[in-house]
Structure formats: structure tokens, C-alpha cells
Amino acid sequence: GAPEQNVGRSTLDIVQGKPVSQDGLHGTVALVEAATQGFFCTGTLIAERVVVTAAHCLIMSMDEVTGEIEAVPSSELLVAFDILDVERIDASSVIPVERAMLHEGFGFGDLCCDETGLGAGHDIAVLVLERPVTRQRPVTVPTVESVRSWLGPEHALEIAGYGVQDLATAAGGTLHAARVPFQRQTEYEMLLGG
């Protein structure tokens, strides 16, 4: 089944944003359940066969007491690329996932954030695709040094996702992007696959 959505807390939800055009896709891809073809999370293409996403997107169940995690098997995952609307995915835009890897440190406490509000740093997963994506360019992953030099409250970040566009209906599906100031995770968080 689909991983539980709406994980974490937020004091200022990012909803709506602006629709993205085909040339604004950058590396944004959709994670889709193989059985239902249903969208459940957003990811980022960082190489022709590699997608980065949140580890919580791949969790089927997690025991609060033992910390035991059951992840979605890679055989049940697809990645849809070169799309603006997750309700309009065609077979030529889907590639099966060969391997899914959650950060080894991911655990129940990583669903939101640590005392700094920046997250524990373990809510990350890597998907290796069965074949390369050829119709969409991956994004370039910046170096740690370059991120440190420009990431701060005075800088805006562009975030994108196929998530919620209306809190009243939880409607989503088309890719939207928003520019937001850099904030701690407890202050801004995309909802439902953002």
C-alpha cells in the first residue's frame, strides 16, 4: 500500500504555488505505485538512473516501540518522468525501480525534525531505476561547500511537488513550484508529496 501521507508538523503550510511548464520540470519526478498507477510522493532525478526522495515516502509501516520499519518493496515502485500532471501518466513516461535504499540511520524519530528544526538528516532514500531516463535532464547536485555559501535566511529556495494545492479538498496532481525563504523544517513543509 501507499506510505502514510501528511507526515510531520508544519506551522505554515506551502500550498498552491505556481503551475510549472514543461521547461520548468528540472529533475522533478513522481513516485507511483506499480499496482494502482497511483501517485504517492515526489522525487528528484539526480542522474539518468538515480532518484532521491524522502525515506518516509517508502515506509509501509513503522513500529514506534521497536523502531522496526517495513519499506515498500522496489518491485512495487515506478518513477514517472517528464510529466506535469500525475493524473495523466502514459506508459512511455514510467520506469520501474530496480533498487530502493533508505538511509541506514532513518528511524521513527526522523519523521519531522530535531531540536534545531532542520531534521535529523536521515529522511532520505535513493532509488536506482531499471533503465535511464532519456527525456528529462537530471539536476546537478551542489557541493556541500557551495550550499553553505548561499543557504541562509536571506536566500530564497524553489521547491516543487505534485502535492496538495487546496487544503480543503486535499486536491493535487499537477506540478507546482513556489519560491520560499530558507526556513527551518518546522516553519515550512510541503504536504502530501511536496
mmCIF file of C-alpha atoms in Angstrom:
data_model
loop_
_atom_site.group_PDB
_atom_site.id
_atom_site.type_symbol
_atom_site.label_atom_id
_atom_site.label_comp_id
_atom_site.label_asym_id
_atom_site.label_seq_id
_atom_site.Cartn_x
_atom_site.Cartn_y
_atom_site.Cartn_z
ATOM 1 C CA GLY A 1 0.000 0.000 0.000
ATOM 2 C CA ALA A 2 0.903 3.644 -0.265
ATOM 3 C CA PRO A 3 3.012 5.092 2.501
ATOM 4 C CA GLU A 4 1.167 7.196 5.061
ATOM 5 C CA GLN A 5 0.983 10.761 3.821
ATOM 6 C CA ASN A 6 0.950 14.110 5.616
ATOM 7 C CA VAL A 7 3.840 13.103 7.866
ATOM 8 C CA GLY A 8 5.383 15.686 10.181
ATOM 9 C CA ARG A 9 4.257 19.025 11.530
ATOM 10 C CA SER A 10 4.006 22.417 9.974
ATOM 11 C CA THR A 11 3.159 25.877 11.201
ATOM 12 C CA LEU A 12 2.982 27.454 7.760
ATOM 13 C CA ASP A 13 1.885 25.093 5.009
ATOM 14 C CA ILE A 14 3.072 25.605 1.460
ATOM 15 C CA VAL A 15 0.007 25.140 -0.688
ATOM 16 C CA GLN A 16 -0.664 26.198 -4.278
ATOM 17 C CA GLY A 17 2.464 27.752 -5.754
ATOM 18 C CA LYS A 18 2.516 28.331 -9.500
ATOM 19 C CA PRO A 19 1.982 25.711 -12.200
ATOM 20 C CA VAL A 20 5.202 24.528 -13.811
ATOM 21 C CA SER A 21 5.702 24.445 -17.582
ATOM 22 C CA GLN A 22 7.465 21.600 -19.409
ATOM 23 C CA ASP A 23 10.761 23.521 -19.417
ATOM 24 C CA GLY A 24 10.484 24.030 -15.651
ATOM 25 C CA LEU A 25 10.433 20.333 -14.721
ATOM 26 C CA HIS A 26 14.116 20.314 -13.846
ATOM 27 C CA GLY A 27 14.630 16.968 -12.113
ATOM 28 C CA THR A 28 11.157 16.609 -10.587
ATOM 29 C CA VAL A 29 9.651 13.121 -10.927
ATOM 30 C CA ALA A 30 6.642 11.332 -9.418
ATOM 31 C CA LEU A 31 6.762 8.124 -7.393
ATOM 32 C CA VAL A 32 3.946 5.808 -8.415
ATOM 33 C CA GLU A 33 2.600 2.512 -7.061
ATOM 34 C CA ALA A 34 3.027 -0.211 -9.694
ATOM 35 C CA ALA A 35 -0.266 -1.974 -8.870
ATOM 36 C CA THR A 36 -2.544 1.065 -8.941
ATOM 37 C CA GLN A 37 -0.509 3.552 -11.005
ATOM 38 C CA GLY A 38 -1.314 5.948 -8.146
ATOM 39 C CA PHE A 39 0.992 8.825 -7.269
ATOM 40 C CA PHE A 40 2.242 8.988 -3.684
ATOM 41 C CA CYS A 41 5.395 11.149 -3.488
ATOM 42 C CA THR A 42 7.707 13.486 -5.369
ATOM 43 C CA GLY A 43 11.374 12.785 -6.085
ATOM 44 C CA THR A 44 14.339 14.417 -7.801
ATOM 45 C CA LEU A 45 16.269 12.889 -10.705
ATOM 46 C CA ILE A 46 19.978 13.413 -9.939
ATOM 47 C CA ALA A 47 21.427 11.053 -12.576
ATOM 48 C CA GLU A 48 19.904 9.210 -15.540
ATOM 49 C CA ARG A 49 19.076 6.208 -13.323
ATOM 50 C CA VAL A 50 19.061 7.747 -9.835
ATOM 51 C CA VAL A 51 16.229 9.469 -7.924
ATOM 52 C CA VAL A 52 16.447 10.987 -4.446
ATOM 53 C CA THR A 53 13.307 11.195 -2.308
ATOM 54 C CA ALA A 54 12.277 11.256 1.337
ATOM 55 C CA ALA A 55 12.690 7.960 3.205
ATOM 56 C CA HIS A 56 9.249 8.382 4.762
ATOM 57 C CA CYS A 57 7.792 8.091 1.240
ATOM 58 C CA LEU A 58 8.884 4.457 1.137
ATOM 59 C CA ILE A 59 7.587 3.365 4.534
ATOM 60 C CA MET A 60 4.632 0.963 4.633
ATOM 61 C CA SER A 61 4.684 0.609 8.406
ATOM 62 C CA MET A 62 6.847 1.539 11.365
ATOM 63 C CA ASP A 63 6.631 0.211 14.912
ATOM 64 C CA GLU A 64 7.005 3.077 17.429
ATOM 65 C CA VAL A 65 8.160 0.725 20.183
ATOM 66 C CA THR A 66 10.710 -1.443 18.363
ATOM 67 C CA GLY A 67 11.599 1.033 15.612
ATOM 68 C CA GLU A 68 11.181 -1.761 13.060
ATOM 69 C CA ILE A 69 10.480 -0.410 9.584
ATOM 70 C CA GLU A 70 8.746 -2.141 6.695
ATOM 71 C CA ALA A 71 9.618 -0.452 3.415
ATOM 72 C CA VAL A 72 7.727 -0.662 0.139
ATOM 73 C CA PRO A 73 9.449 -3.342 -2.000
ATOM 74 C CA SER A 74 11.216 -1.873 -5.021
ATOM 75 C CA SER A 75 9.176 -4.204 -7.255
ATOM 76 C CA GLU A 76 6.089 -2.173 -6.273
ATOM 77 C CA LEU A 77 7.606 1.183 -7.252
ATOM 78 C CA LEU A 78 7.628 3.105 -10.510
ATOM 79 C CA VAL A 79 9.026 6.520 -11.343
ATOM 80 C CA ALA A 80 7.080 8.743 -13.738
ATOM 81 C CA PHE A 81 9.184 11.364 -15.507
ATOM 82 C CA ASP A 82 8.656 14.202 -17.975
ATOM 83 C CA ILE A 83 5.122 14.796 -16.674
ATOM 84 C CA LEU A 84 3.250 17.821 -15.372
ATOM 85 C CA ASP A 85 0.153 16.000 -14.100
ATOM 86 C CA VAL A 86 0.162 12.731 -12.169
ATOM 87 C CA GLU A 87 -3.385 12.055 -13.372
ATOM 88 C CA ARG A 88 -2.062 11.851 -16.958
ATOM 89 C CA ILE A 89 0.800 9.376 -16.878
ATOM 90 C CA ASP A 90 1.378 7.305 -20.003
ATOM 91 C CA ALA A 91 3.386 4.091 -20.213
ATOM 92 C CA SER A 92 6.254 5.766 -22.097
ATOM 93 C CA SER A 93 6.913 8.035 -19.092
ATOM 94 C CA VAL A 94 7.287 5.286 -16.481
ATOM 95 C CA ILE A 95 10.338 3.278 -15.438
ATOM 96 C CA PRO A 96 10.364 0.513 -12.801
ATOM 97 C CA VAL A 97 12.614 0.859 -9.759
ATOM 98 C CA GLU A 98 15.405 -1.713 -9.633
ATOM 99 C CA ARG A 99 16.548 -0.946 -6.092
ATOM 100 C CA ALA A 100 15.366 1.285 -3.237
ATOM 101 C CA MET A 101 17.697 2.227 -0.387
ATOM 102 C CA LEU A 102 16.687 4.106 2.762
ATOM 103 C CA HIS A 103 19.319 5.916 4.793
ATOM 104 C CA GLU A 104 20.624 3.389 7.316
ATOM 105 C CA GLY A 105 20.012 5.880 10.121
ATOM 106 C CA PHE A 106 16.359 6.529 9.268
ATOM 107 C CA GLY A 107 14.027 5.786 12.153
ATOM 108 C CA PHE A 108 10.755 6.762 13.745
ATOM 109 C CA GLY A 109 12.183 9.993 15.183
ATOM 110 C CA ASP A 110 13.177 11.244 11.727
ATOM 111 C CA LEU A 111 9.633 11.927 10.559
ATOM 112 C CA CYS A 112 9.846 15.588 11.476
ATOM 113 C CA CYS A 113 12.857 17.309 12.850
ATOM 114 C CA ASP A 114 15.418 17.558 15.608
ATOM 115 C CA GLU A 115 15.712 20.286 18.231
ATOM 116 C CA THR A 116 17.122 22.717 15.645
ATOM 117 C CA GLY A 117 14.146 22.221 13.320
ATOM 118 C CA LEU A 118 16.462 21.169 10.497
ATOM 119 C CA GLY A 119 15.689 17.463 10.602
ATOM 120 C CA ALA A 120 17.864 14.613 11.705
ATOM 121 C CA GLY A 121 19.274 14.284 8.203
ATOM 122 C CA HIS A 122 18.218 10.681 7.769
ATOM 123 C CA ASP A 123 14.886 11.143 5.974
ATOM 124 C CA ILE A 124 16.400 10.393 2.596
ATOM 125 C CA ALA A 125 16.196 7.494 0.165
ATOM 126 C CA VAL A 126 17.798 6.663 -3.171
ATOM 127 C CA LEU A 127 16.050 4.820 -5.988
ATOM 128 C CA VAL A 128 18.004 3.141 -8.794
ATOM 129 C CA LEU A 129 15.923 2.797 -11.956
ATOM 130 C CA GLU A 130 15.926 -0.239 -14.260
ATOM 131 C CA ARG A 131 16.923 1.919 -17.223
ATOM 132 C CA PRO A 132 17.998 5.525 -17.852
ATOM 133 C CA VAL A 133 15.596 8.441 -18.149
ATOM 134 C CA THR A 134 16.303 9.957 -21.562
ATOM 135 C CA ARG A 135 13.597 12.621 -21.961
ATOM 136 C CA GLN A 136 14.323 14.644 -18.814
ATOM 137 C CA ARG A 137 17.614 16.040 -17.609
ATOM 138 C CA PRO A 138 18.777 15.311 -14.068
ATOM 139 C CA VAL A 139 19.567 18.219 -11.771
ATOM 140 C CA THR A 140 23.105 18.886 -10.674
ATOM 141 C CA VAL A 141 23.686 18.151 -7.025
ATOM 142 C CA PRO A 142 25.559 21.076 -5.435
ATOM 143 C CA THR A 143 28.627 20.540 -3.301
ATOM 144 C CA VAL A 144 28.394 20.980 0.461
ATOM 145 C CA GLU A 145 30.703 23.993 0.219
ATOM 146 C CA SER A 146 28.519 25.757 -2.336
ATOM 147 C CA VAL A 147 25.373 25.104 -0.291
ATOM 148 C CA ARG A 148 26.961 26.509 2.856
ATOM 149 C CA SER A 149 27.985 29.655 0.977
ATOM 150 C CA TRP A 150 24.467 30.573 -0.170
ATOM 151 C CA LEU A 151 21.990 28.786 2.093
ATOM 152 C CA GLY A 152 20.647 31.140 4.728
ATOM 153 C CA PRO A 153 17.539 33.096 5.750
ATOM 154 C CA GLU A 154 18.316 35.837 3.224
ATOM 155 C CA HIS A 155 18.087 33.410 0.290
ATOM 156 C CA ALA A 156 15.016 32.036 -1.428
ATOM 157 C CA LEU A 157 14.671 28.415 -2.471
ATOM 158 C CA GLU A 158 12.500 26.994 -5.214
ATOM 159 C CA ILE A 159 10.551 23.928 -4.172
ATOM 160 C CA ALA A 160 8.344 21.826 -6.420
ATOM 161 C CA GLY A 161 5.947 18.956 -5.991
ATOM 162 C CA TYR A 162 2.785 17.248 -7.183
ATOM 163 C CA GLY A 163 1.210 17.606 -3.726
ATOM 164 C CA VAL A 164 -1.711 19.465 -2.160
ATOM 165 C CA GLN A 165 -2.996 22.536 -3.963
ATOM 166 C CA ASP A 166 -6.149 23.043 -1.883
ATOM 167 C CA LEU A 167 -6.195 22.247 1.853
ATOM 168 C CA ALA A 168 -9.994 21.976 1.897
ATOM 169 C CA THR A 169 -10.125 19.162 -0.661
ATOM 170 C CA ALA A 170 -6.531 17.837 -0.489
ATOM 171 C CA ALA A 171 -6.648 18.064 -4.292
ATOM 172 C CA GLY A 172 -3.331 17.730 -6.059
ATOM 173 C CA GLY A 173 -1.810 16.197 -9.087
ATOM 174 C CA THR A 174 -0.256 18.905 -11.221
ATOM 175 C CA LEU A 175 3.299 20.031 -10.672
ATOM 176 C CA HIS A 176 3.548 23.339 -8.860
ATOM 177 C CA ALA A 177 6.569 25.296 -7.672
ATOM 178 C CA ALA A 178 6.994 28.018 -5.098
ATOM 179 C CA ARG A 179 9.826 30.283 -4.027
ATOM 180 C CA VAL A 180 10.186 30.410 -0.272
ATOM 181 C CA PRO A 181 12.779 31.847 2.071
ATOM 182 C CA PHE A 182 15.086 29.306 3.632
ATOM 183 C CA GLN A 183 13.447 28.281 6.908
ATOM 184 C CA ARG A 184 13.696 25.504 9.401
ATOM 185 C CA GLN A 185 11.529 22.461 8.646
ATOM 186 C CA THR A 186 9.099 23.282 11.456
ATOM 187 C CA GLU A 187 8.239 26.557 9.743
ATOM 188 C CA TYR A 188 7.701 25.374 6.158
ATOM 189 C CA GLU A 189 6.858 21.968 4.812
ATOM 190 C CA MET A 190 5.249 20.796 1.589
ATOM 191 C CA LEU A 191 2.332 18.458 2.231
ATOM 192 C CA LEU A 192 1.375 15.176 0.574
ATOM 193 C CA GLY A 193 4.327 14.507 -1.652
ATOM 194 C CA GLY A 194 5.724 18.027 -1.855
#
